[in-house]
Amino acid sequence: MKLKNIIEEATLLLSSVIEDKAEVKSNIFFMLSYLLNKSISELKINLDLNISKEKEKTFENWLKRRLNFEPVQYITKETEFYGIPIKLDNKVLIPRKETETLVDEVLKEIKKSKTYKVLDLACGTGCIGIAILKNTVKTNLDFSDFYSAPIKITKENLKSLNLESRSKVIKSDMFKNIETKYDIIVSNPPYIKKSEFKILSLDIINFEPKNALIGGSDGLEFYKKIATNAFKYLKEKGKIFLEIGYNQESEVFKIFKNKNWKDINIIKDLSNNPRILIAKTPYSL
Ligand SMILES: C[S@@+](CC[C@H](N)C(=O)[O-])C[C@H]1O[C@@H](n2cnc3c(N)ncnc32)[C@H](O)[C@@H]1O
């Protein structure tokens, strides 16, 4: 069958469960690009390409999974974050576009001539730390997570991207096994309220790991732990960079203010939502 016919059929099928036309189109091209090992722009100018029976069968199977609301990134087992290929499975959170703003902010802080020691706390796929490593030369990154699956995936990603020499992966319940002091701690912790989980989309509820998303009954549990403990793991002039929920700005600000963090600043993401909290350790001069 020709690529254009496959796209037509898939569009009809997916449109029966996904209303947003742009999402249908991007899901189809995302899957086809991994299936055929071609970029989306290459696919768009090769619509008469003949697709083998075998690839057609695989795509049919992928489409069935998507019709059942499985996210495309779990189907292809790979995604892109900050332009970097990131491997993943359904035991780790899918890296989100808004988290790229967190990386932007850390990279603005890092000066080329200086050496930095950074902790990516609650690392998931390792996407945040990996993007920092890829875009700096003198940075050393420690990655930590509580669960075995993210630890395994982060190690795999570091290996396939050839970044093992500047990194270490630590299994730790928050700061429990952290023994070093850092210049920067960066984290996108779980921050959804327990009661709000069930109103998220089916893609998330049925497929993404709950323990990567829920931040206790108020969604703030991890921020409280970080505000109370992170300064012990930061050097004198160290800084914290955190992703926050779009509606958590004032609550998270207060948590850090009450623990005497300095120069607290909230940065908006590309959709103009408050998204990143930056603060200096309470002991900074
Ligand atoms: C929102 S995900 C972020 C993953 C990744 N940093 C990203 O931005 O895609 C939160 C991560 O926190 C981890 N986590 C949950 N509880 C934890 C704990 N007590 N200590 C350390 N990590 C934890 C989860 O396994 C998950 O990988």
XYZ file of C-alpha atoms and ligand atoms in Angstrom:
312
model
C 0.000 0.000 0.000
C 1.148 3.571 -0.613
C 2.032 5.831 2.330
C -0.734 8.312 1.436
C -3.390 5.549 1.584
C -2.097 4.357 4.950
C -2.296 7.940 6.247
C -5.863 8.349 4.921
C -7.081 5.147 6.589
C -5.300 5.912 9.853
C -6.754 9.458 9.913
C -10.297 8.084 9.588
C -9.765 5.539 12.339
C -7.995 7.813 14.840
C -10.464 10.672 14.264
C -13.153 8.415 15.752
C -11.481 8.647 19.181
C -9.359 11.826 19.044
C -11.237 15.080 18.303
C -8.243 17.348 17.736
C -7.326 17.056 14.017
C -3.796 18.373 14.580
C -3.193 15.708 17.247
C -4.444 12.943 14.918
C -2.069 14.112 12.200
C 0.919 14.505 14.505
C 0.306 11.072 16.111
C 0.217 9.376 12.697
C 3.365 11.086 11.408
C 5.169 10.485 14.730
C 4.520 6.711 14.531
C 5.266 6.469 10.805
C 8.523 8.321 11.239
C 9.760 5.701 13.752
C 8.299 2.793 11.763
C 9.962 3.836 8.504
C 13.028 5.433 10.057
C 12.477 8.690 8.181
C 11.967 12.260 9.368
C 8.446 13.692 9.277
C 9.453 16.189 6.567
C 10.855 13.327 4.452
C 7.546 11.480 4.812
C 5.551 14.547 3.789
C 7.348 14.808 0.452
C 7.276 11.041 -0.244
C 3.573 10.261 0.005
C 3.756 7.806 -2.924
C 6.262 5.610 -1.075
C 5.335 1.897 -1.164
C 5.086 0.344 2.289
C 5.917 -3.357 2.760
C 3.240 -5.787 4.011
C 5.295 -6.383 7.147
C 5.515 -2.659 8.029
C 1.799 -2.277 7.249
C 0.996 -5.043 9.774
C 3.173 -3.414 12.455
C 1.497 -0.059 11.840
C -1.966 -1.670 12.068
C -0.976 -3.066 15.458
C 0.411 0.336 16.627
C -2.787 2.038 15.490
C -4.908 -0.433 17.491
C -2.863 0.415 20.564
C -3.304 4.158 19.961
C -7.083 3.616 19.461
C -6.969 2.139 22.958
C -5.414 5.486 24.125
C -1.851 4.236 24.596
C 0.483 7.251 24.093
C 2.481 7.101 20.839
C 5.774 7.473 22.746
C 5.169 4.168 24.582
C 4.326 2.507 21.259
C 7.511 3.640 19.492
C 9.567 3.290 22.732
C 11.445 6.458 21.831
C 10.743 10.190 21.808
C 12.600 13.440 21.385
C 13.413 15.928 24.156
C 15.410 19.106 23.489
C 16.144 17.606 20.045
C 17.738 14.507 21.631
C 16.456 10.927 21.111
C 15.273 9.530 24.445
C 14.378 5.848 24.976
C 11.503 5.056 27.294
C 8.864 2.531 28.336
C 5.563 2.743 30.186
C 7.235 2.555 33.598
C 8.619 6.093 33.193
C 6.999 9.470 32.547
C 6.953 10.728 28.949
C 9.142 13.875 28.770
C 6.956 16.970 28.255
C 7.515 20.009 26.032
C 7.115 22.445 28.973
C 10.017 20.748 30.789
C 12.316 22.080 28.042
C 11.867 25.544 29.654
C 13.463 24.107 32.809
C 16.504 23.065 30.740
C 16.610 26.519 29.070
C 16.801 28.183 32.496
C 19.571 25.902 33.798
C 21.582 26.420 30.599
C 21.269 30.233 30.991
C 22.875 29.843 34.444
C 25.822 27.738 33.279
C 28.911 29.663 32.167
C 31.038 27.910 29.525
C 34.351 28.469 31.322
C 33.253 27.062 34.695
C 32.836 23.501 35.978
C 29.469 22.613 37.489
C 28.186 19.693 39.515
C 24.461 19.215 38.915
C 21.844 16.857 40.394
C 18.803 15.832 38.309
C 16.548 14.794 41.194
C 13.647 12.410 40.296
C 15.147 11.894 36.848
C 12.632 9.563 35.089
C 14.115 8.972 31.614
C 17.021 11.271 32.545
C 15.851 13.753 29.893
C 16.580 16.958 31.863
C 20.130 16.047 32.908
C 20.879 14.554 29.508
C 19.858 17.796 27.758
C 22.120 19.730 30.151
C 25.051 17.347 29.563
C 24.579 17.485 25.791
C 24.646 21.292 25.784
C 27.598 21.884 28.121
C 31.173 20.642 28.202
C 32.391 20.979 31.779
C 29.270 19.790 33.604
C 29.069 16.650 35.725
C 25.619 15.247 36.296
C 24.259 12.965 39.012
C 20.838 11.465 38.285
C 18.603 10.079 41.029
C 15.218 8.391 41.247
C 13.440 6.186 43.807
C 12.309 3.496 41.359
C 14.284 0.808 39.500
C 12.662 1.414 36.085
C 13.759 5.078 35.724
C 17.226 4.156 37.020
C 17.528 1.467 34.315
C 16.181 3.693 31.506
C 18.406 6.639 32.511
C 21.464 4.344 32.394
C 20.409 3.047 28.959
C 19.923 6.579 27.634
C 23.297 7.736 28.976
C 24.978 4.729 27.382
C 23.393 5.109 23.966
C 24.180 8.839 23.926
C 27.753 8.232 25.056
C 27.388 10.399 28.166
C 28.388 7.873 30.836
C 31.794 9.389 31.586
C 30.348 12.659 32.961
C 27.489 11.085 34.927
C 26.448 8.898 37.846
C 23.030 7.327 38.504
C 21.915 6.980 42.140
C 18.869 5.065 43.439
C 17.521 7.242 46.224
C 14.304 8.163 48.005
C 14.661 11.919 47.486
C 17.906 12.942 49.281
C 18.385 9.756 51.304
C 21.411 8.403 49.385
C 22.732 11.754 48.160
C 26.162 12.455 49.631
C 27.594 15.333 47.585
C 27.019 19.087 47.437
C 25.980 20.541 44.089
C 26.116 23.889 42.304
C 22.669 23.246 40.860
C 19.812 20.917 41.768
C 17.192 20.597 39.042
C 13.964 18.658 39.416
C 10.572 18.010 37.874
C 8.986 16.200 40.819
C 5.505 14.595 40.892
C 3.049 17.498 41.447
C -0.500 16.387 40.633
C -3.030 16.379 43.531
C -4.177 12.837 44.366
C -7.843 13.838 43.806
C -7.029 15.386 40.393
C -5.405 12.284 38.947
C -8.717 10.710 37.927
C -9.734 13.748 35.866
C -6.622 13.621 33.666
C -6.858 12.234 30.103
C -7.180 8.468 29.535
C -3.728 8.417 27.915
C -2.278 9.459 31.263
C -4.596 7.609 33.680
C -4.337 4.246 31.939
C -0.705 4.284 30.872
C 1.635 6.646 32.732
C 3.085 5.629 36.129
C 1.066 7.137 38.988
C 4.141 7.429 41.191
C 5.726 9.801 38.652
C 2.712 12.114 38.755
C 1.050 12.308 42.158
C 2.592 14.671 44.704
C 0.436 13.701 47.712
C -3.073 14.943 48.579
C -2.212 18.619 47.872
C 0.294 18.018 45.048
C 2.933 19.855 47.104
C 4.547 17.021 49.069
C 7.780 16.975 47.035
C 8.184 20.774 47.077
C 7.937 20.740 50.890
C 10.624 18.028 51.080
C 12.853 19.922 48.645
C 12.411 23.289 50.416
C 13.251 21.665 53.760
C 16.231 19.574 52.653
C 17.790 20.679 49.363
C 20.024 23.390 50.901
C 22.040 20.654 52.692
C 23.046 19.357 49.255
C 23.851 22.713 47.677
C 27.142 24.586 47.767
C 27.208 28.035 49.351
C 26.055 29.833 46.202
C 23.971 26.922 44.935
C 20.643 27.260 43.159
C 17.531 25.158 42.780
C 15.542 24.942 39.516
C 12.103 23.286 39.761
C 9.202 22.626 37.452
C 5.827 23.481 39.032
C 2.190 22.959 38.020
C 0.655 25.867 36.053
C -1.607 26.725 39.038
C 0.893 26.191 41.883
C 2.875 29.441 41.623
C 1.753 31.124 44.870
C 1.689 27.947 46.983
C 5.161 26.789 45.961
C 6.514 30.359 46.278
C 5.232 30.468 49.890
C 6.753 27.078 50.734
C 10.211 28.293 49.663
C 9.785 31.785 51.181
C 8.870 30.244 54.564
C 12.068 28.194 54.486
C 14.106 31.360 53.785
C 15.174 30.564 50.223
C 16.589 33.713 48.545
C 15.846 35.519 45.251
C 12.837 33.326 44.448
C 11.845 33.812 40.843
C 9.025 32.260 38.806
C 9.480 31.850 35.027
C 6.691 31.246 32.514
C 6.716 28.496 29.867
C 6.041 28.947 26.135
C 2.269 28.794 26.784
C 2.666 31.688 29.233
C 1.950 29.540 32.307
C 4.040 29.956 35.478
C 6.237 26.860 35.220
C 9.710 27.188 36.754
C 10.795 28.212 40.245
C 14.393 29.320 40.679
C 15.844 30.107 44.118
C 19.161 30.521 45.892
C 20.009 28.549 49.011
C 18.899 30.199 52.284
C 22.577 30.510 53.198
C 23.704 32.298 50.050
C 25.509 35.588 50.684
C 7.225 14.071 36.993
S 8.349 12.699 36.878
C 9.713 13.524 36.128
C 10.606 12.639 35.325
C 11.636 13.399 34.482
N 12.511 14.203 35.311
C 10.951 14.289 33.464
O 10.936 15.513 33.638
O 10.392 13.748 32.499
C 8.779 12.500 38.553
C 9.801 11.420 38.888
O 9.878 11.344 40.319
C 10.218 10.028 40.671
N 9.923 9.836 42.105
C 8.734 9.597 42.705
N 8.881 9.494 44.034
C 10.202 9.690 44.296
C 10.981 9.719 45.496
N 10.430 9.513 46.676
N 12.309 9.949 45.386
C 12.889 10.161 44.176
N 12.202 10.143 43.008
C 10.871 9.912 43.065
C 9.375 9.194 39.732
O 9.880 7.878 39.630
C 9.491 10.002 38.436
O 10.536 9.511 37.637
